[in-house]
C-alpha positions in Angstrom: -6.8 -88.2 58.1 -6.6 -91.4 60.0 -9.8 -93.2 60.6 -11.6 -91.5 57.6 -12.8 -94.1 55.1 -11.6 -93.4 51.6 -14.1 -92.6 48.8 -14.6 -95.5 46.4 -12.4 -95.3 43.3 -14.7 -96.0 40.4 -12.5 -94.7 37.5 -11.4 -98.1 36.1 -14.9 -99.5 35.9 -16.1 -96.3 34.1 -13.1 -96.3 31.8 -13.8 -100.0 31.0 -17.4 -99.2 30.1 -16.5 -96.2 27.9 -13.8 -98.2 26.1 -16.1 -101.2 25.7 -18.8 -99.0 24.1 -16.2 -97.4 21.8 -15.0 -100.9 20.8 -18.5 -102.3 20.1 -19.7 -99.2 18.2 -16.5 -98.6 16.3 -15.9 -102.2 15.2 -15.6 -101.2 11.5 -12.3 -99.5 12.5 -11.0 -102.8 13.6 -7.6 -101.6 15.0 -9.5 -99.2 17.2 -12.0 -101.8 18.2 -9.3 -104.3 19.1 -7.2 -101.8 21.1 -10.2 -100.4 23.0 -11.6 -103.8 23.5 -8.4 -105.2 25.1 -8.1 -102.1 27.3 -11.8 -102.5 28.3 -11.1 -106.1 29.3 -8.1 -105.2 31.4 -9.6 -102.2 33.1 -12.8 -104.1 33.7 -11.0 -107.0 35.3 -9.1 -104.6 37.6 -12.3 -102.7 38.3 -14.2 -105.8 39.3 -11.4 -106.9 41.6 -11.4 -103.5 43.3 -15.2 -103.8 43.7 -14.8 -107.2 45.3 -12.3 -105.8 47.8 -14.7 -102.9 48.6 -12.5 -100.2 47.0 -15.0 -99.4 44.3 -18.8 -99.5 44.0 -19.3 -100.0 40.3 -18.9 -103.7 39.7 -21.8 -103.6 37.2 -20.1 -100.9 35.1 -16.9 -102.9 35.1 -18.8 -106.1 34.0 -20.6 -104.1 31.3 -17.2 -102.8 30.1 -15.9 -106.4 29.9 -18.9 -107.6 27.9 -18.9 -104.6 25.5 -15.1 -104.9 25.1 -15.4 -108.7 24.3 -18.2 -107.9 21.8 -16.1 -105.2 20.2 -13.1 -107.5 19.8 -15.3 -110.2 18.3 -16.9 -107.8 15.9 -13.6 -106.2 15.0 -12.0 -109.6 14.2 -15.1 -110.7 12.2 -15.0 -107.5 10.2 -11.3 -108.0 9.5 -11.9 -111.7 8.5 -14.8 -110.7 6.2 -12.7 -108.2 4.3 -9.5 -110.2 4.1 -10.9 -113.7 3.4 -13.9 -113.1 1.2 -12.9 -112.6 -2.4 -13.8 -109.4 -4.2 -16.9 -110.2 -6.3 -16.4 -107.3 -8.7 -13.2 -108.7 -10.2 -13.9 -110.5 -13.5 -11.6 -113.6 -13.6 -13.2 -115.1 -16.8 -11.1 -112.9 -19.1 -14.1 -112.1 -21.4 -14.5 -108.6 -20.0 -18.3 -109.0 -20.2 -19.8 -108.0 -17.0 -23.4 -108.1 -18.2 -23.7 -104.4 -18.7 -23.4 -102.7 -22.0 -21.0 -99.8 -22.1 -21.7 -98.6 -25.7 -24.8 -97.0 -27.1 -26.3 -98.2 -30.3 -28.8 -96.3 -32.5 -31.5 -98.3 -34.1 -32.9 -96.9 -37.4 
């Protein structure tokens, strides 16, 4: 109907917040965190732009999605770096085979 104001479209801000939370909480699944975090940043940016134009009313949700998405991306990258860069401390490179724990039982008479 002409003259009727359209209802605000808040879907992108809400989607950004949900994806940002998934990215931040699921950072140990770093591919999921990176994908959800990137989508949260994109949807949050679009949602904030719509809120500035008056087409949406949830600028705060969109901003929270951007923040959570960025945190999820940072945690996902940090998790990936920790497990790719840090050496495995359980590998014995000395060649002696002695890890400090006895693997045989001895009976004392």
